[in-house]
Every structure is written in structure tokens, then in C-alpha cells.
Coordinates of C-alpha atoms in Angstrom, one line a residue:
M1 CA 1.2 -5.6 -4.0
G2 CA 3.4 -5.6 -7.0
L3 CA 4.8 -2.2 -7.9
V4 CA 5.3 -1.0 -11.4
A5 CA 7.2 2.4 -11.3
A6 CA 8.0 4.5 -14.3
E7 CA 11.5 5.8 -14.5
G8 CA 12.0 9.5 -15.0
V9 CA 9.5 12.4 -14.8
G10 CA 6.6 13.1 -17.1
L11 CA 3.5 11.5 -18.6
L12 CA 3.3 7.7 -18.1
E13 CA 2.9 7.1 -21.8
H14 CA 6.3 8.7 -22.5
A15 CA 8.2 6.6 -19.9
H16 CA 11.2 4.9 -21.4
G17 CA 11.6 2.3 -18.7
F18 CA 9.9 0.7 -15.6
R19 CA 11.1 -0.8 -12.4
F20 CA 9.2 -3.7 -10.9
G21 CA 9.1 -4.5 -7.2
I22 CA 6.8 -4.7 -4.2
G23 CA 4.9 -2.1 -2.2
G24 CA 2.3 -1.7 0.4
A25 CA 2.1 0.1 3.7
E26 CA 2.0 -3.0 5.9
S27 CA 4.9 -4.7 4.2
N28 CA 6.9 -1.5 4.2
V29 CA 6.5 -1.2 8.0
A30 CA 7.3 -4.9 8.6
I31 CA 10.5 -4.6 6.5
G32 CA 11.4 -1.3 8.2
V33 CA 11.0 -2.8 11.7
S34 CA 13.0 -5.8 10.8
R35 CA 15.9 -3.8 9.4
L36 CA 16.0 -1.8 12.7
G37 CA 16.4 -5.0 14.7
G38 CA 12.8 -5.7 15.6
R39 CA 10.8 -8.9 15.0
A40 CA 7.9 -8.5 12.5
T41 CA 5.3 -10.8 11.1
W42 CA 3.2 -10.0 8.0
V43 CA -0.1 -11.7 7.3
G44 CA -1.9 -11.4 3.9
R45 CA -3.2 -13.1 0.8
I46 CA -1.2 -13.3 -2.5
G47 CA -1.9 -14.8 -5.8
P48 CA -0.5 -17.9 -7.6
D49 CA 1.6 -15.7 -9.8
A50 CA 5.1 -14.4 -10.1
T51 CA 4.2 -11.2 -8.3
G52 CA 3.0 -13.3 -5.3
D53 CA 6.2 -15.3 -5.4
L54 CA 8.3 -12.1 -5.4
I55 CA 6.4 -10.7 -2.4
E56 CA 6.9 -13.8 -0.3
R57 CA 10.5 -14.2 -1.2
R58 CA 11.3 -10.5 -0.5
L59 CA 9.6 -10.5 2.9
R60 CA 11.3 -13.7 4.0
A61 CA 14.7 -12.4 2.7
E62 CA 14.2 -9.3 4.9
G63 CA 13.7 -11.5 8.0
V64 CA 10.0 -10.9 8.2
H65 CA 8.0 -13.9 9.4
T66 CA 5.6 -14.3 6.6
V67 CA 2.1 -15.8 6.7
A68 CA 1.3 -15.7 3.0
I69 CA -2.0 -17.3 2.1
R70 CA -2.1 -18.4 -1.5
D71 CA -5.3 -17.4 -3.3
Q72 CA -6.5 -18.2 -6.8
A73 CA -7.1 -14.5 -7.6
Y74 CA -4.2 -12.4 -9.0
T75 CA -1.9 -10.4 -6.8
G76 CA -2.8 -6.7 -6.6
L77 CA -0.7 -4.1 -8.5
M78 CA -0.1 -0.4 -8.2
V79 CA 1.3 1.7 -11.1
R80 CA 3.3 4.8 -10.1
H81 CA 4.7 7.7 -12.1
R82 CA 6.1 11.1 -11.3
R83 CA 4.0 13.5 -13.4
T84 CA 6.2 16.4 -12.3
G85 CA 9.1 16.7 -10.0
A86 CA 6.7 17.5 -7.2
L87 CA 3.7 15.3 -7.9
T88 CA 3.6 11.5 -7.8
T89 CA 0.5 9.7 -9.1
V90 CA -0.4 6.2 -8.0
D91 CA -3.1 4.0 -9.6
Y92 CA -4.4 0.8 -7.9
H93 CA -5.5 -2.4 -9.4
R94 CA -6.8 -4.2 -6.4
A95 CA -10.5 -4.9 -7.0
G96 CA -11.0 -8.7 -6.9
S97 CA -7.3 -9.3 -6.1
A98 CA -6.0 -11.8 -3.6
G99 CA -5.5 -9.2 -1.0
S100 CA -9.0 -8.0 -1.2
R101 CA -10.2 -11.6 -0.4
L102 CA -8.6 -11.5 3.0
G103 CA -11.1 -12.7 5.7
P104 CA -11.3 -13.0 9.5
A105 CA -10.2 -16.7 9.5
D106 CA -6.9 -15.8 7.7
V107 CA -5.3 -14.2 10.7
P108 CA -4.1 -16.8 13.3
V109 CA -5.6 -16.1 16.7
D110 CA -2.5 -17.4 18.5
L111 CA -0.3 -15.1 16.5
L112 CA -2.4 -12.1 17.5
R113 CA -2.5 -13.0 21.2
S114 CA 1.3 -13.5 21.4
A115 CA 2.2 -10.3 19.6
A116 CA 3.6 -7.2 21.3
I117 CA 2.0 -4.9 18.9
L118 CA -0.7 -5.4 16.2
H119 CA -0.3 -2.8 13.4
V120 CA -3.0 -2.2 10.9
T121 CA -3.8 0.5 8.4
G122 CA -6.9 2.2 7.0
I123 CA -6.1 0.7 3.6
T124 CA -7.2 -2.9 4.4
P125 CA -10.8 -2.0 5.4
A126 CA -11.1 -0.2 2.0
L127 CA -10.4 -3.3 0.0
S128 CA -13.6 -5.3 0.7
D129 CA -16.2 -6.2 3.3
T130 CA -14.2 -9.3 4.2
A131 CA -11.0 -7.5 4.5
R132 CA -12.7 -4.9 6.7
A133 CA -14.1 -7.7 8.9
A134 CA -10.6 -9.2 9.2
T135 CA -9.1 -5.9 10.3
F136 CA -11.7 -5.3 13.0
Q137 CA -11.8 -8.9 14.3
S138 CA -8.0 -8.9 14.5
V139 CA -8.1 -5.6 16.5
E140 CA -10.7 -6.9 18.9
T141 CA -8.8 -10.2 19.4
A142 CA -5.6 -8.2 20.2
R143 CA -7.3 -5.9 22.5
A144 CA -8.9 -8.7 24.4
A145 CA -5.4 -10.2 24.9
G146 CA -4.0 -6.9 26.1
V147 CA -1.9 -6.5 23.0
T148 CA -1.1 -2.9 21.9
V149 CA -3.0 -1.9 18.8
S150 CA -1.4 0.5 16.4
V151 CA -3.3 2.2 13.5
D152 CA -2.0 4.3 10.6
I153 CA -5.1 6.0 9.2
N154 CA -3.6 5.9 5.6
Y155 CA -6.7 7.2 3.8
R156 CA -6.6 6.4 0.0
G157 CA -9.1 8.4 -2.0
K158 CA -8.7 6.1 -5.0
L159 CA -10.0 3.1 -2.9
W160 CA -13.0 4.7 -1.3
S161 CA -14.8 8.0 -0.8
R162 CA -14.3 10.3 2.2
Y163 CA -18.0 9.7 3.0
D164 CA -17.6 5.9 3.2
A165 CA -14.2 6.0 4.9
A166 CA -14.8 8.5 7.7
P167 CA -17.0 6.5 10.0
V168 CA -15.0 3.3 9.5
L169 CA -11.7 5.0 10.1
R170 CA -13.1 6.8 13.2
D171 CA -14.2 3.5 14.6
L172 CA -10.8 2.0 13.9
V173 CA -9.0 4.9 15.6
S174 CA -11.3 4.6 18.6
R175 CA -10.0 1.1 19.2
A176 CA -6.3 1.9 18.9
D177 CA -3.7 2.5 21.5
V178 CA -1.3 4.2 19.1
V179 CA -2.5 6.2 16.1
F180 CA -0.6 7.8 13.2
G181 CA -2.0 10.2 10.6
G182 CA -1.5 13.3 8.6
P183 CA -3.4 16.5 9.3
D184 CA -5.8 15.9 6.4
E185 CA -6.4 12.3 7.6
A186 CA -7.1 13.5 11.1
A187 CA -9.5 16.1 9.8
L188 CA -11.3 13.3 7.9
V189 CA -11.7 11.2 11.0
L190 CA -12.7 14.1 13.2
G191 CA -15.0 15.8 10.7
A192 CA -13.4 19.2 11.4
D193 CA -10.0 21.0 11.3
E194 CA -9.7 21.1 15.1
A195 CA -6.5 20.5 17.1
V196 CA -5.8 17.2 15.5
A197 CA -3.7 15.5 18.2
D198 CA -6.2 16.4 20.9
G199 CA -9.1 15.4 18.8
L200 CA -7.7 12.0 18.0
A201 CA -6.6 11.4 21.6
A202 CA -10.2 12.2 22.7
L203 CA -11.3 9.1 20.7
G204 CA -9.3 6.9 23.0
P205 CA -5.6 6.4 21.8
G206 CA -3.0 7.1 24.4
E207 CA -0.4 7.8 21.8
V208 CA -1.2 10.2 18.9
I209 CA 1.5 11.0 16.3
V210 CA 0.7 13.5 13.5
K211 CA 3.0 13.1 10.5
D212 CA 3.4 16.3 8.5
G213 CA 6.1 15.5 6.0
P214 CA 8.7 18.3 5.5
R215 CA 7.1 20.1 8.5
G216 CA 8.1 17.4 10.9
C217 CA 5.8 15.8 13.4
T218 CA 3.9 16.4 16.6
G219 CA 2.9 13.9 19.2
L220 CA 0.6 13.6 22.2
I221 CA 1.9 10.6 24.2
A222 CA 0.6 9.8 27.6
G223 CA -0.5 13.4 28.0
E224 CA 3.0 14.8 27.1
R225 CA 3.4 17.0 24.0
F226 CA 6.2 16.7 21.5
A227 CA 7.2 18.6 18.3
L228 CA 10.1 17.7 16.1
E229 CA 11.3 19.3 12.9
A230 CA 12.0 17.3 9.8
L231 CA 15.6 16.6 8.8
D232 CA 17.1 18.6 5.9
V233 CA 17.7 16.0 3.2
T234 CA 17.6 15.8 -0.6
V235 CA 14.3 14.2 -1.6
V236 CA 14.6 11.6 -4.4
D237 CA 11.3 9.7 -3.9
P238 CA 8.7 10.8 -1.3
V239 CA 6.6 7.7 -1.5
G240 CA 6.9 5.4 1.6
A241 CA 8.2 8.1 3.9
G242 CA 5.1 7.8 6.2
D243 CA 5.5 4.0 6.4
A244 CA 9.2 4.4 7.2
F245 CA 8.3 6.9 9.9
V246 CA 5.9 4.4 11.5
A247 CA 8.5 1.6 11.3
G248 CA 11.0 3.8 13.2
Y249 CA 8.6 4.6 15.9
L250 CA 7.3 1.1 16.4
A251 CA 10.8 -0.4 16.3
D252 CA 12.0 1.9 19.1
R253 CA 8.8 1.3 21.0
L254 CA 9.4 -2.5 20.8
A255 CA 13.0 -1.8 22.0
G256 CA 11.7 0.1 25.1
A257 CA 12.8 3.6 24.0
A258 CA 11.3 6.7 25.6
P259 CA 8.7 8.7 23.5
A260 CA 11.1 11.5 22.5
Q261 CA 13.6 8.9 21.2
R262 CA 10.9 7.0 19.3
L263 CA 9.9 10.2 17.5
A264 CA 13.5 11.2 16.8
T265 CA 14.1 7.7 15.3
A266 CA 10.9 8.0 13.3
V267 CA 11.9 11.3 11.8
A268 CA 15.3 10.0 10.9
V269 CA 14.0 6.8 9.3
G270 CA 11.5 8.8 7.3
A271 CA 14.2 11.2 6.2
F272 CA 16.4 8.4 5.1
A273 CA 13.7 6.7 3.1
V274 CA 13.0 9.7 0.9
T275 CA 16.6 9.9 -0.2
V276 CA 16.4 6.5 -2.0
P277 CA 14.0 5.4 -4.8
G278 CA 11.4 2.7 -4.0
D279 CA 8.9 1.9 -1.3
C280 CA 11.0 -0.4 0.9
E281 CA 14.3 -1.0 -0.9
G282 CA 16.0 1.9 0.7
L283 CA 14.8 1.5 4.3
P284 CA 17.7 2.0 6.7
F285 CA 19.5 -0.2 9.1
R286 CA 20.6 1.2 12.5
A287 CA 24.1 1.8 11.1
D288 CA 22.6 3.8 8.3
L289 CA 20.8 6.1 10.7
A290 CA 24.0 6.8 12.6
A291 CA 25.7 7.7 9.4
L292 CA 22.9 10.0 8.3
L293 CA 22.9 11.9 11.6
S294 CA 26.7 12.2 11.8
A295 CA 27.7 12.6 8.1
T296 CA 30.0 15.6 7.3
D297 CA 30.9 14.5 3.8
D298 CA 29.0 12.9 0.9
V299 CA 31.4 10.0 0.5
A300 CA 31.9 7.3 3.1
R301 CA 35.5 5.9 2.9

């Protein structure tokens, strides 16, 4: 999507300036993985407009292999503003957009079968019936080829109701090998506030990672339990932290790192992301992570 972000804090109508860029969970993860040295491919539909041009150029510039299908519909947009210092509001303009017209035939079968990991989110199935079909068909094609399936639940209440989302997201999680979600998202999928990691693992995934923002994360990976605290950083923009976390975990998984290291990298990438404005602009490179973890001063000379 295109991203229109108001500068400053307060009512949108009083904003004195706006920043225009790109956003979206899947593109954030793809860029994050690429910056950390992994190979990533993004597949989606974009419109015949300047916003679509920007998305394609930005992804390619970040080293992401980009399968951008041009559609006659407009590219989707989100408008974001910080109502208070602690509350960010996001409005979506995606109904009828190019992204909502994604269909099963848009995702190359050979690309799926040759992947190491297929990563999808619970956002795409919310966009339309065809986008939902594309998501599930891609997952089944990957599973049949022995490809690891990663799912970030990513429930968006402005795109669909909890009633409509719950069974679809539960079905999606049950087909995953790796699943990410917050405590509230896990409760939505499970239908109750039970031990979320155990409940999600009972649906089938062998790796369950519960992202809990400033409270850190917990994981249940191949039967082993993990718990990591969040890093103490100054938060500038909390949006995109979850996507950054996922990118860190998947990049290290691709690199063959052990579960504890994957989670440590995920926490560090998420922490770095919130110190910079924007969805993907501030995602770190490996050298940035080393500097974050070893910094003793606020100036690098």
C-alpha cells in the first residue's frame, strides 16, 4: 500500500505536514529479511499509478525480488496519524483496490515450490474472497512441496469483524509450521484466553512465537519454551515493530540459527524499528544490530 502519515501528534485535521511512503506487513517483512542478508520475494497486485510505481521501485531497490502484477484498479492506501503520544490511528482504503483483486493464479507455482519459507499474514484473506483463495491455495501448494509455511495472524479489526475472522485465521494457523501473533490475536483464534502458546501449538504449528511488544516475547519451538524481555529503547514510532520482529526471526531461520538466537535477533530488530519513524524505512542491517546491542554512547564517531 501507499502510506500517508501525518507529522506531529494530534487530530488529523490539524496536521501541518504529511509524509508519503509505502507500508504493508508483507513488504515490511520482505525488506527486513533482505536487509539482514536473506533472499526475499514479494508477490502482489499494484495499480497503474504513481503509488504502484513507488512500491515496485522501493522493493526492487531493497533487493527484494518483486513479482508486481499491474492491475487497472488503484493501489491501496492507508492514512496514519498519532492522536496522542501513545495512540496511533490507521485508516485503510483498500476495498476494490489492486491488492484486493489478488487471485490464486497470480502466485507462480514454481516460485512457491522452490521457496525455503512461504510467509503470509491474516491481512490478505480479509481483503476479498479471491485474495483469501490465493492465500490458502499458496499455502497448500507450499505444504505439498515440503516448504515451511509461516503465518503472522495480524488481525485488523478495520478490515473484518472478529466473528468473520476467527474461523478463517484458525484454519490458516492450523496449516502453518511457524506462527506469530500477539496475545489478543491468539485469543481470537483460540476462542478463549488460555495458555496461548500451547493453544496455538495444539492446532499444528511446531513453532509458536507470541509477540507482546514492550513485554518481550515467548516461544514454544519444537517443544522447548523460551521467554525474552524487550530491549530498553526510546520509542519514536511503534508501527511496524511486529513485522520487524518477524523479519528478524525468519532471516535467522533462513541462516540456520538456533531458536534462541532467532528470538534474540527478532527482539533486537523489533526494538531497532521502533526507534525510527516509518514502516520499513528504518529497518536495520546486521551492522546496525551490532551497534544497537553494543552502544555505550549516543554518537557514533
